XYZ file of C-alpha atoms in Angstrom:
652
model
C 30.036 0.774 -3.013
C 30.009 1.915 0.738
C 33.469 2.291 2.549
C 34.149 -1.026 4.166
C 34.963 1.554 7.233
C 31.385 2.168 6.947
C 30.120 -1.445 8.505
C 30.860 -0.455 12.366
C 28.106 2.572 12.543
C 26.368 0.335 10.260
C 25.883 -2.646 12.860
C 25.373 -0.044 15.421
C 22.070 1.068 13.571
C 20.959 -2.463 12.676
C 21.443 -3.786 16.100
C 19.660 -0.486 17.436
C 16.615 -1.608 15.253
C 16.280 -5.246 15.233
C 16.235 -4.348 19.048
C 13.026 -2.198 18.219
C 11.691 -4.944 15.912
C 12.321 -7.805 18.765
C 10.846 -5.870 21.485
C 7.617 -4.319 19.419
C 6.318 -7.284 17.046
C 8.879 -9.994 17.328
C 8.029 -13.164 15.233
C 4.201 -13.566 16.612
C 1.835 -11.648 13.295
C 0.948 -8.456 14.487
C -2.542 -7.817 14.185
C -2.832 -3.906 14.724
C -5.093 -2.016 12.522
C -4.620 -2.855 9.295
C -1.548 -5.598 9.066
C -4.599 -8.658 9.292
C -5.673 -7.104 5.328
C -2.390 -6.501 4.155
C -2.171 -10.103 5.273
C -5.090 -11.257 3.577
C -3.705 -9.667 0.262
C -0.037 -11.566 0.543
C -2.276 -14.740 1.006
C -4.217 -13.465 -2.171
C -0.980 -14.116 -4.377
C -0.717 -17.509 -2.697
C -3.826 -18.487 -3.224
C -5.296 -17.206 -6.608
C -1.652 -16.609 -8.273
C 0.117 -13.230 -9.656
C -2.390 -11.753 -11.815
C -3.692 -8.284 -10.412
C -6.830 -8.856 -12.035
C -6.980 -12.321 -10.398
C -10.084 -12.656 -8.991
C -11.153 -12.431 -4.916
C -14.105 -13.602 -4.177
C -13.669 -13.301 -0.055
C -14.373 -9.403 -0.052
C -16.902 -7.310 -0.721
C -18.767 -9.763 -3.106
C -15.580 -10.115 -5.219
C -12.844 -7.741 -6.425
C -9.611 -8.022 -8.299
C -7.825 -7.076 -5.328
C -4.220 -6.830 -6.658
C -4.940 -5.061 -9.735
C -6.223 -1.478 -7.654
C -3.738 -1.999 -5.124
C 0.361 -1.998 -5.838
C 1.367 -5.455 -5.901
C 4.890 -5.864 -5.349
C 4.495 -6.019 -1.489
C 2.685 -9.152 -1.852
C 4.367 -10.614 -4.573
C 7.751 -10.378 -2.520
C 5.444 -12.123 0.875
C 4.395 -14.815 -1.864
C 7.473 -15.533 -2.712
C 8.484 -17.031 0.308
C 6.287 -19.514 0.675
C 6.723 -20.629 -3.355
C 10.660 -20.984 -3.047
C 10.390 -23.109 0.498
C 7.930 -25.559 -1.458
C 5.559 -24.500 1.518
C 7.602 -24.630 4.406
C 7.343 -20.957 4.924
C 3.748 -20.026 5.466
C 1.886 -16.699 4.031
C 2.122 -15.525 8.001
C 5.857 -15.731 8.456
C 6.494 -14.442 5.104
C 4.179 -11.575 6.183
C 6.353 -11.308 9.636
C 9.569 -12.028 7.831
C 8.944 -8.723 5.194
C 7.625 -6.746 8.022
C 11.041 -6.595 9.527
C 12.332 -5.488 6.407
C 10.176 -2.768 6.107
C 10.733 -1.653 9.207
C 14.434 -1.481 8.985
C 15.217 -0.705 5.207
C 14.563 3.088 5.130
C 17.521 3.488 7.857
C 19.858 0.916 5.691
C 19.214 2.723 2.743
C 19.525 6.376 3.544
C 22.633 5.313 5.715
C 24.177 3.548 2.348
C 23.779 6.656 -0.170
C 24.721 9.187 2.797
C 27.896 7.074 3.730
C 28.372 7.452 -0.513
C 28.306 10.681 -0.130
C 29.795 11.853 2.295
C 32.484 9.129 2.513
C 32.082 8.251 6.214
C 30.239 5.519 8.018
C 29.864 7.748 11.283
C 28.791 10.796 9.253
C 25.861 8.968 7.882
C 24.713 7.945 10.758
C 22.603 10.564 12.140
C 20.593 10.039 8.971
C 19.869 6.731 8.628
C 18.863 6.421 12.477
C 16.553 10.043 11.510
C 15.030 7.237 8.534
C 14.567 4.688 10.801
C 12.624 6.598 13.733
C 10.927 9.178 12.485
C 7.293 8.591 13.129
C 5.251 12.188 13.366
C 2.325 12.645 10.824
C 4.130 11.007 7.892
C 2.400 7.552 6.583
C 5.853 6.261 5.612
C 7.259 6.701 9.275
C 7.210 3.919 12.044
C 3.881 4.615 12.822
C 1.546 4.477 9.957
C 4.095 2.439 7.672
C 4.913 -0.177 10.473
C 2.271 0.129 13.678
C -0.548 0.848 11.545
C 0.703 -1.503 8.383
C 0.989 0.781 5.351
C 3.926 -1.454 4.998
C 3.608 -1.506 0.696
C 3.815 2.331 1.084
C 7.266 2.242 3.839
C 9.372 -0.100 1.716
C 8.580 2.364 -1.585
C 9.408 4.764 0.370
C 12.750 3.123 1.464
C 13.933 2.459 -2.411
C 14.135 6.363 -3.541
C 17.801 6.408 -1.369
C 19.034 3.492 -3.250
C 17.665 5.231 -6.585
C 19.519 8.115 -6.170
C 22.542 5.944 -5.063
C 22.097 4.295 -8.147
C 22.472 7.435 -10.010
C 25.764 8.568 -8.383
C 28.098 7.233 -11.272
C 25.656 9.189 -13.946
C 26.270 12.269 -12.322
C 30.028 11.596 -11.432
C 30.609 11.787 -15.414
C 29.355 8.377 -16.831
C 27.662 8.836 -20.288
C 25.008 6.043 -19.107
C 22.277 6.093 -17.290
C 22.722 3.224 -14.794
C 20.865 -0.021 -15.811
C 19.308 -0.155 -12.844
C 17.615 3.244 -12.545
C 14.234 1.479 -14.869
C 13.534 -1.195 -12.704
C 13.902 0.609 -9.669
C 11.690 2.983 -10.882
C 9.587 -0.014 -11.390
C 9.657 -1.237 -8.390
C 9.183 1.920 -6.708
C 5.815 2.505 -8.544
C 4.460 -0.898 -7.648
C 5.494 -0.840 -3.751
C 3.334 2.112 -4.039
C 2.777 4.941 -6.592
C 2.460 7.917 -4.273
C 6.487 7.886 -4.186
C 6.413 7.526 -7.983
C 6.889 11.757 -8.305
C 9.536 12.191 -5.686
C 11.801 9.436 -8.282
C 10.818 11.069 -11.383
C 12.014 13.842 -9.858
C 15.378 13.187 -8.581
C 15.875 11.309 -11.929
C 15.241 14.537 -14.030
C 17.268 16.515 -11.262
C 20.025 14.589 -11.816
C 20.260 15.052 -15.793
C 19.261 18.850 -15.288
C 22.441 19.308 -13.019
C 24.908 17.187 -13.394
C 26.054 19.898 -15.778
C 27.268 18.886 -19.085
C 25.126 17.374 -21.932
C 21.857 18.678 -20.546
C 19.800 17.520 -23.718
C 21.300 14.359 -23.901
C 21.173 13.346 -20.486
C 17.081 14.339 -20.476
C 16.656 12.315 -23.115
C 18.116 9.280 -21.299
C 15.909 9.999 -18.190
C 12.958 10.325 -20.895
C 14.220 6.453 -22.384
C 14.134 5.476 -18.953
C 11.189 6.517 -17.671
C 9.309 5.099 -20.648
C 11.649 1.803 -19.792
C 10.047 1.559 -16.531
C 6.656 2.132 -17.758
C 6.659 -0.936 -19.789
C 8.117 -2.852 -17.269
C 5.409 -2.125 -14.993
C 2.513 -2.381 -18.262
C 1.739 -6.305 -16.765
C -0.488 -3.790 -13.909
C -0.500 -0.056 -14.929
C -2.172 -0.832 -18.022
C -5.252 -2.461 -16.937
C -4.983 0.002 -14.086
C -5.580 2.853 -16.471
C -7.832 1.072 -18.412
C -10.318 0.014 -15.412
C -10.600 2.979 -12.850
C -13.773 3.298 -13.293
C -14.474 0.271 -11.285
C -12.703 1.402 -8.446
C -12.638 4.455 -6.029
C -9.847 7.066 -5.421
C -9.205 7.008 -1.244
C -8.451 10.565 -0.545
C -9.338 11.335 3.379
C -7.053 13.861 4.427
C -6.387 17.287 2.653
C -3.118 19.216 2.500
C -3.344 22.828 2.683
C -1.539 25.765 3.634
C -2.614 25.816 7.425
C -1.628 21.968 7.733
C 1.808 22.118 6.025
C 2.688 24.734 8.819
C 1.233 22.938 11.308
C 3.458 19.722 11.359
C 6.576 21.813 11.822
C 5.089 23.372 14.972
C 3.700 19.987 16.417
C 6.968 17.996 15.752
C 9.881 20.976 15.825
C 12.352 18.465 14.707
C 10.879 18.291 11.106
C 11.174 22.349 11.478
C 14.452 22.016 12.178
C 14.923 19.704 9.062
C 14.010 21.590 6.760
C 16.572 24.566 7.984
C 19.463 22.409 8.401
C 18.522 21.306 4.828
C 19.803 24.884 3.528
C 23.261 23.526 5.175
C 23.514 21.323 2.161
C 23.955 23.966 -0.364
C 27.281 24.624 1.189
C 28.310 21.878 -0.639
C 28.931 21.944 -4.347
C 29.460 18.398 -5.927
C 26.603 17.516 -8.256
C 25.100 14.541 -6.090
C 24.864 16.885 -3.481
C 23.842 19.613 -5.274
C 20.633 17.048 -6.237
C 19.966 16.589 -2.639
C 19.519 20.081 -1.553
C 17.111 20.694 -4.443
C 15.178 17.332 -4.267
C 13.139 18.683 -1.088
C 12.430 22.047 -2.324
C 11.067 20.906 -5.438
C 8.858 18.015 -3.546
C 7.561 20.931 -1.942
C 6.409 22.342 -5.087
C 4.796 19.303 -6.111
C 3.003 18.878 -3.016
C 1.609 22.735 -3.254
C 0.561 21.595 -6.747
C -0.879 18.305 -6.065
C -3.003 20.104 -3.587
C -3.741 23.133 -5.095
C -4.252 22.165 -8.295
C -4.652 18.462 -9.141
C -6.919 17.512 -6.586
C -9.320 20.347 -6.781
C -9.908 19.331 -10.634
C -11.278 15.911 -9.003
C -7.693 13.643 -9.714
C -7.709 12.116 -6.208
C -5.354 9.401 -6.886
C -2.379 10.395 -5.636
C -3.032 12.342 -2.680
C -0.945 15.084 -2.170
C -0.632 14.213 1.791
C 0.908 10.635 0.758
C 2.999 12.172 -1.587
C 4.235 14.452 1.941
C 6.056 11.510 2.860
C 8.463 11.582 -0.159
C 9.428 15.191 0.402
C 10.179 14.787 4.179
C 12.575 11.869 3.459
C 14.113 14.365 1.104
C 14.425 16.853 3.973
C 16.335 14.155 5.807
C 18.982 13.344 3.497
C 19.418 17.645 2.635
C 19.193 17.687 6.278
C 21.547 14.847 6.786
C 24.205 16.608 4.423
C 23.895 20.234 5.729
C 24.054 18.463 9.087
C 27.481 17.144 7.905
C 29.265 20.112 6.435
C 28.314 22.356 9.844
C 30.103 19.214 11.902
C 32.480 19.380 9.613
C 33.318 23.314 10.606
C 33.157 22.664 14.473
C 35.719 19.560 13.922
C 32.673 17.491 15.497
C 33.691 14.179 13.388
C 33.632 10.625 13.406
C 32.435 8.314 16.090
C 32.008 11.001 19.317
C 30.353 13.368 16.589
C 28.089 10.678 15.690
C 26.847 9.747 18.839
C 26.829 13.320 19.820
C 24.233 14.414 16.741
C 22.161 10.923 17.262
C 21.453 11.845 20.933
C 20.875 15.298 20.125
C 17.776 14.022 17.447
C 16.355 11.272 19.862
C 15.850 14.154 22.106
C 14.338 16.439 19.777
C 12.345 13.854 17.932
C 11.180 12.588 21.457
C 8.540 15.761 21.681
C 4.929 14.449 20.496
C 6.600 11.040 18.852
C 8.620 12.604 16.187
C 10.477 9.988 16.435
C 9.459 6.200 17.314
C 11.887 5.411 19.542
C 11.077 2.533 21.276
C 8.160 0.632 21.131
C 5.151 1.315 23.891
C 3.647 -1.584 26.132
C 0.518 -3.435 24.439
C 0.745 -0.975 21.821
C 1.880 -4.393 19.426
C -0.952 -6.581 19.805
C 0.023 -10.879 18.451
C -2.514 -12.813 16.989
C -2.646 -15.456 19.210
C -3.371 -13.228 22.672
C -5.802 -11.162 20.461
C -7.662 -14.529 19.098
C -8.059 -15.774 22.566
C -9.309 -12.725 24.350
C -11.944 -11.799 21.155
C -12.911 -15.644 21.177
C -12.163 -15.243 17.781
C -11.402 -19.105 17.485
C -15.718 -19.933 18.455
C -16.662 -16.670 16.391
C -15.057 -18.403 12.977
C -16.371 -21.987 13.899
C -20.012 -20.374 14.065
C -19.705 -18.915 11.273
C -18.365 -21.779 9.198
C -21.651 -23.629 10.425
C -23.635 -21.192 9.755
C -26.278 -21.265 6.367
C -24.872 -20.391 3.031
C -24.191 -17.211 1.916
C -21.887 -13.682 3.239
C -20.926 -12.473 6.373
C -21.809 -8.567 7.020
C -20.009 -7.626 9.959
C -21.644 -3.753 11.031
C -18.250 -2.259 11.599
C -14.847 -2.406 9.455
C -13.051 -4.068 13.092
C -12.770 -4.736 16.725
C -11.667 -1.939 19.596
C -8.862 -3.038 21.406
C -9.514 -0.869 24.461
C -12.983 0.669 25.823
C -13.887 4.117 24.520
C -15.633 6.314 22.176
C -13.206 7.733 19.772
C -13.161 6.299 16.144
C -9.230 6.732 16.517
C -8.565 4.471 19.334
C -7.071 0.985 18.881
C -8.689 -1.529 16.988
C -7.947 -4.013 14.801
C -9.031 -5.582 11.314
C -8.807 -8.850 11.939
C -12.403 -9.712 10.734
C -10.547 -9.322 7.290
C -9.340 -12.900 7.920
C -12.532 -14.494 7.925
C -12.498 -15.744 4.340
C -9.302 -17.657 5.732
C -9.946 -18.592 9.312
C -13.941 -19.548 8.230
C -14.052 -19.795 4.663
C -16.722 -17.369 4.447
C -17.028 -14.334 1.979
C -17.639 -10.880 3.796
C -18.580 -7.245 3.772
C -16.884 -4.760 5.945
C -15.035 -6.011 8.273
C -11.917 -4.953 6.862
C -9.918 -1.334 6.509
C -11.087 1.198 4.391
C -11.419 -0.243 0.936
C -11.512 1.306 -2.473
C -14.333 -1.349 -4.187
C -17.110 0.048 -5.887
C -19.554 -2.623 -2.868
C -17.483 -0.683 -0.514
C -18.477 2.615 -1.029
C -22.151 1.466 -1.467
C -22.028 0.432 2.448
C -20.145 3.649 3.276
C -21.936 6.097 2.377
C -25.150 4.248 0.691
C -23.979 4.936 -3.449
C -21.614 3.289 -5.643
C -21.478 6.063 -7.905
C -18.192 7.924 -8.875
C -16.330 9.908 -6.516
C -13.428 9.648 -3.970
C -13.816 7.427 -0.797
C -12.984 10.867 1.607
C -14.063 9.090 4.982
C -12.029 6.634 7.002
C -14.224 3.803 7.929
C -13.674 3.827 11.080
C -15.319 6.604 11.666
C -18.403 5.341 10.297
C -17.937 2.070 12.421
C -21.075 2.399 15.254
C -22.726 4.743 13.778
C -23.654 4.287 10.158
C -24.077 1.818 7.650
C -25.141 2.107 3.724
C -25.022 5.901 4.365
C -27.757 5.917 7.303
C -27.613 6.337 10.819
C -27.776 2.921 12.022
C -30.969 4.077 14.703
C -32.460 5.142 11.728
C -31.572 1.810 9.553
C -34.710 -0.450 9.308
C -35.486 -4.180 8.033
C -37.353 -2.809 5.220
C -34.531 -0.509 4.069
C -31.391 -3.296 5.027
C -33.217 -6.379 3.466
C -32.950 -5.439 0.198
C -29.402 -5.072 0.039
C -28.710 -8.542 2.296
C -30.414 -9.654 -0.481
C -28.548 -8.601 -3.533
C -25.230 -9.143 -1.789
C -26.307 -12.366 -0.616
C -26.345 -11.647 3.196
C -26.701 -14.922 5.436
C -25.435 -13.873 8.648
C -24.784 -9.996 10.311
C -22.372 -9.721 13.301
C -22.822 -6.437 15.329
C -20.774 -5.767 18.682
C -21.890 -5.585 21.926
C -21.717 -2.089 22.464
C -24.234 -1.958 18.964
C -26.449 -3.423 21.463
C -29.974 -1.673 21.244
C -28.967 0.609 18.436
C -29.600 -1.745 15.458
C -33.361 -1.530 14.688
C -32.390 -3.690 11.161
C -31.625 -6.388 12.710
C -33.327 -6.299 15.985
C -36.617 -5.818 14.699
C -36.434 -8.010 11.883
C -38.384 -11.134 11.419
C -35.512 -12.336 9.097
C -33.069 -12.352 10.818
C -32.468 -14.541 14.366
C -30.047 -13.495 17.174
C -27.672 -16.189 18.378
C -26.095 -16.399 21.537
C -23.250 -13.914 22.218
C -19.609 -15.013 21.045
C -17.352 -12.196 23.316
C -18.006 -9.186 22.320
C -19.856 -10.587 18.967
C -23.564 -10.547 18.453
C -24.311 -12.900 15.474
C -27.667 -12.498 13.600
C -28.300 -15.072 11.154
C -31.060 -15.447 8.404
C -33.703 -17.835 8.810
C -35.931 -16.646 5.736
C -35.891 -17.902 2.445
C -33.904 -15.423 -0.523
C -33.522 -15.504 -3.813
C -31.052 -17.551 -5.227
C -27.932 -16.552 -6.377
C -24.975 -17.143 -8.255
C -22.360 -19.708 -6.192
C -18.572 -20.535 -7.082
C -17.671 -23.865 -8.648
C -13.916 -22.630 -9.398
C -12.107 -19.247 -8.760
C -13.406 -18.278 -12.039
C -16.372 -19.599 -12.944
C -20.116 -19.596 -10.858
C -23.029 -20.694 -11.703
C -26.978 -19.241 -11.180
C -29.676 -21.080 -10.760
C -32.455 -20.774 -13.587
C -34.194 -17.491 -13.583
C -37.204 -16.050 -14.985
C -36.254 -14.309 -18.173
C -34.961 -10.624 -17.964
C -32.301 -8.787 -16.112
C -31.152 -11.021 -12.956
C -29.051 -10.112 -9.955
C -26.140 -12.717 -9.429
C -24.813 -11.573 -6.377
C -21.563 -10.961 -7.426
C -19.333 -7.350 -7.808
C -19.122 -6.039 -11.300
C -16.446 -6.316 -13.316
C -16.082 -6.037 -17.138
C -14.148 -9.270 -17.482
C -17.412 -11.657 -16.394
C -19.367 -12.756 -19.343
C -22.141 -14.733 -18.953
C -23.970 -17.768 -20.993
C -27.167 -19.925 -20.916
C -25.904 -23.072 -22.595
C -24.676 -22.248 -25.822
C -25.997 -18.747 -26.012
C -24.060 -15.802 -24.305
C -26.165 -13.123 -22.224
C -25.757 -9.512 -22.133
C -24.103 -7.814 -18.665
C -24.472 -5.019 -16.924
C -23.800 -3.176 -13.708
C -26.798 -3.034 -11.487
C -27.639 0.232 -9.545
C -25.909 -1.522 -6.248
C -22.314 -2.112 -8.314
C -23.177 -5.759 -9.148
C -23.641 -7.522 -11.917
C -26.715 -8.419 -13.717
C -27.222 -10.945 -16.302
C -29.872 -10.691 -18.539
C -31.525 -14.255 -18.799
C -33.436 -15.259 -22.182
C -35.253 -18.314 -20.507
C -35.882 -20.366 -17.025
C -34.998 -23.915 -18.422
C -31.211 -23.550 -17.842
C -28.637 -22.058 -15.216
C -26.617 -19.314 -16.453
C -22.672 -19.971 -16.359
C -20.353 -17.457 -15.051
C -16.814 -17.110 -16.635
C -13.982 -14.875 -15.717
C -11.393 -14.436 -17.938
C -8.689 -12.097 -18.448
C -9.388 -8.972 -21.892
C -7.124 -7.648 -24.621
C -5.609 -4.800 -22.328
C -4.848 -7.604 -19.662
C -2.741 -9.562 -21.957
C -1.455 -6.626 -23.690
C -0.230 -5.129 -20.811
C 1.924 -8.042 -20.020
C 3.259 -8.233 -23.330
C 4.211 -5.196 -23.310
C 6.280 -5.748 -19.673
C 7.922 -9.253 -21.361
C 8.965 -7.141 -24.239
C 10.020 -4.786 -21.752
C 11.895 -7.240 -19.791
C 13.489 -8.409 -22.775
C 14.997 -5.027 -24.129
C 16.608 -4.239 -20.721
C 18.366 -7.678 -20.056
C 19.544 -6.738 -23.822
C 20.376 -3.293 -23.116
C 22.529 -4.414 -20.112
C 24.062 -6.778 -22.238
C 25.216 -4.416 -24.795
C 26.343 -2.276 -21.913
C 28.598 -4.300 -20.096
C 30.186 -5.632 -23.825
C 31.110 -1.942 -24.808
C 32.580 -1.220 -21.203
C 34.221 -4.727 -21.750
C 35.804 -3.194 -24.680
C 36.237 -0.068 -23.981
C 38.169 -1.443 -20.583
C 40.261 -3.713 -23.572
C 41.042 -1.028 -25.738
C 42.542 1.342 -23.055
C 39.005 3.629 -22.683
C 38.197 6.140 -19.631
C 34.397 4.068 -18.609
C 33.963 7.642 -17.731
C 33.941 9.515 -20.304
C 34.350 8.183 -23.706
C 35.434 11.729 -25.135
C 38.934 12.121 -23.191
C 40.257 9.334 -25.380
C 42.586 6.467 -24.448
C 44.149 6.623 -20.945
């Protein structure tokens, strides 16, 4: 429990943030880079229900867009809306959780430093440290809030309250705390990149806690399989299904880089020295926090050296970066602490004293985010009005049946050239705003369809280039001056292509569809060039529920359907069930045994679907019971005169 003296530097932090919060993104939906998808997924939930491998039919010709992305984020947003019988839409919700991302690293590292170190004041330094810090790490305020790796910010904000959670383990209780599995859970399905750094301060804290080593690794081994099961309902399928999805992996750690972020942001230098500080002190907890860093930086060297060069691109050793540096600020934090501590530099003055001395540091090159820059925050509503966004969705609501293909993944937000300036996503709401399907238009995406437009294959192999940087230049891996109609027809038509919308500055460089008799230019919508098909196409498969389509009679043999492929379709002609496969563009093909019926489309969930939530109900099940049992021995223990904290000292 934190030291009730603890709530004054506490409001001090909290009113320093939602301060930040107000004046950056308020309560209008931020719509920078890639919050619009992460929006789209929370809606997802709402919309087609909890199950990852619920399908989505509104990107990239269909995906099961929970069940290759962690979940929990948008569970949590869907929530919301569920519990207020509506009243809450999926946009507040999405506003509402974005504030807690933002602020929860800086509660939580504040609430297991003031633990620690027994002082409200004292743990201030850190907490504000977890709340600003910004640099190159994907977690800070700029890639976990600005850009909207939100999932990946509030995982990232849960390790503190795991180790807090540990405390009374490695203070002398015999138990592993019950609620050690489930945040391990949780952890892993904000976002499994910080799924190491908790597996490792778990095992650190049985390996030095210092008395019944053995028995204490086998509780962290009972635990860890605990929170495997509880998280089966997604991981298993996961496992199971990988092949239908591709690894993003677009920035490589090595040795040159890892020195290079100390000497463009000198404050995380300066982290990682005062984290030595912390070995001054010698209570276990602590002596877990000087050793947590250390050894993230071993598996980051490993990740990168090692795992990733054998091809396992799944957890990228630069996301798992972000776990080790909040390490470094809670070592930091408590080696910060115990030097105060020497120079009599305490309490409130001290406090204020160390925070000003970090906002000036972390100042140099944005270490720190420390207060939100003009029109840096772009609203929805000001950035719907000046794209026209409002007549661009009405067109293409009217416009013929069939997908959107928008050329690039989103919309610059200020003139330029670079790939990196700002933009925006926003096309990604189209399947809400229009109620039309799409390609691209969204960020970077891991779909098997997705990597077929990047880079012109939907074979194996790690996505390794940000979209963005293909937007304007190149589309199904060709230069889009050297894309032609008789090259881009044949994949409008197997992904069922009705409309194309280029930008204005695409103008003249898109032979495809400026030089083809297919497809018609309509009048410019803002900086939107809409060319829509006028020529007749095949026919293809169309939705009559979320989960079941139907395609018009074919000639008999193998027939595209339009749709993504996915192992749980299966396919019938009346009474008679037709073989699947996936087609050489990652779609599915149904092989049709005559032309006097349509085929019918079902998707349905497979054995590993239902066994993995079986195995997270049985899961479930055994903790509540194992809590149960818990709290009736310390019950009686507590009755029969019993240390709780160690069973072997015998009656107090």
């Amino acid at each position: 429990m934190v030291n009730p003296s603890a709530a004054l530097p506490l409001l001090v932090l909290l009113a320093y943030g939602a301060a930040f919060a107000f004046s950056a993104f308020g309560v209008d939906l931020l719509v920078f880079d890639d919050h619009p998808g992460q929006l789209s997924r929370l809606w997802h939930v709402v919309t087609f229900g909890p199950a990852p491998w619920a399908w989505n039919p509104g990107w990239w010709a269909g995906y099961p867009e929970m069940q290759f992305y962690p979940p929990l984020f948008s569970y949590l947003g869907a929530l919301m809306p569920a519990l207020s019988a509506g009243m809450i839409t999926p946009p507040a919700a999405y506003q509402t959780l974005l504030w807690l991302t933002y602020l929860a690293p800086g509660v939580t590292v504040f609430a297991l430093l003031a633990r620690l170190l027994g002082s409200g004041w004292a743990a201030l330094p850190g907490g504000f440290l977890a709340l600003t810090l910004s640099g190159d790490i994907a977690s800070g305020v700029e890639g976990g809030v600005h850009v909207g790796m939100a999932p990946a910010r509030l995982g990232w904000s849960l390790l503190p309250l795991l180790l807090l959670a540990l405390l009374p383990w490695l203070e002398g209780r015999r138990r592993l705390p019950w609620l050690a599995a489930p945040l391990l859970a949780a952890i892993t399905l904000l976002h499994p990149a910080h799924l190491p750094a908790a597996v490792a301060v778990t095992a650190l804290a049985a390996v030095l806690a210092g008395d019944d080593r053995g028995l204490r690794l086998r509780a962290v081994a009972t635990t860890l399989g605990l929170a495997a099961a509880l998280t089966a309902f997604w991981t298993a399928p996961l496992l199971a299904r990988l092949a239908h999805t591709r690894a993003l992996a677009w920035r490589e750690v090595t040795v040159d880089s890892l020195l290079a972020v100390p000497l463009a942001h000198p404050l995380l230098g300066a982290l990682a020295v005062l984290a030595l500080a912390a070995w001054l002190t010698r209570t276990a907890a602590v002596r877990v926090v000087a050793v947590w860093p250390w050894a993230m930086l071993l598996m980051v060297a490993v990740d990168a050296r090692v795992i990733e060069p054998l091809g396992a691109r799944w957890l990228p050793a630069d996301r798992v970066l972000d776990s080790m540096w909040l390490a470094f600020i809670l070592a930091a934090a408590v080696g910060l602490e115990a030097i105060t501590w020497r120079l009599k530099l305490r309490g409130a003055a001290g406090a204020v004293t160390m925070v000003a001395a970090l906002a000036l540091a972390g100042a140099w090159h944005h270490t720190l985010e420390l207060w939100p820059r003009p029109g840096a925050w772009p609203a929805y509503a000001a950035t719907e009005r000046g794209l026209r966004l409002g007549e661009l969705w009405k067109a293409l609501a009217a416009a013929p049946p069939g997908r959107v293909l928008f050329v690039r993944s989103g919309v610059p937000l200020v003139h330029g050239a670079d790939w990196w300036r700002p933009h925006t996503h926003i096309t990604a709401l189209t399947p809400i705003t229009a109620g039309r399907d799409i390609i691209n238009g969204t960020f970077t995406h891991p779909s098997p369809i997705a990597a077929l437009v990047y880079r012109g294959t939907a074979g194996p192999g790690a996505i390794t280039t940000l979209v963005e940087q293909l937007d304007g230049r190149s589309l199904f891996g060709r230069r889009l001056t050297d894309l032609d109609a008789a090259t881009f027809n044949p994949y409008a038509d197997r992904l069922d292509v009705s409309v194309a919308v280029a930008l204005d500055e695409d103008t003249g460089r898109l032979p495809m569809l400026e030089h083809n008799a297919q497809f018609t230019p309509r009048p410019p919508i803002g900086p939107f060039r809409l060319y829509v098909r006028t020529a007749a196409r095949p026919p293809l498969a169309r939705a009559t529920s979320p989960t079941q389509w139907t395609q018009p009679p074919r000639a008999p043999g193998w027939t595209p359907t339009g749709i993504a492929y996915y192992p749980l379709w299966t396919a019938h002609q009346g009474s008679t069930p037709l073989a699947t496969r996936r087609g050489d563009m990652a779609d599915l093909e149904v092989m049709a045994v005559h032309a006097r019926a349509p085929i019918e489309l079902r998707y349905t969930p497979g054995l590993i679907e239902y066994t993995g939530v079986a195995i997270t109900a049985a899961a479930i099940i055994a903790w509540l019971l194992a809590g149960w049992h818990s709290r009736r021995t310390t019950q009686r223990k507590e009755k029969d005169g019993w240390d709780d904290v160690d069973s072997r000292r015998g009656p107090r």
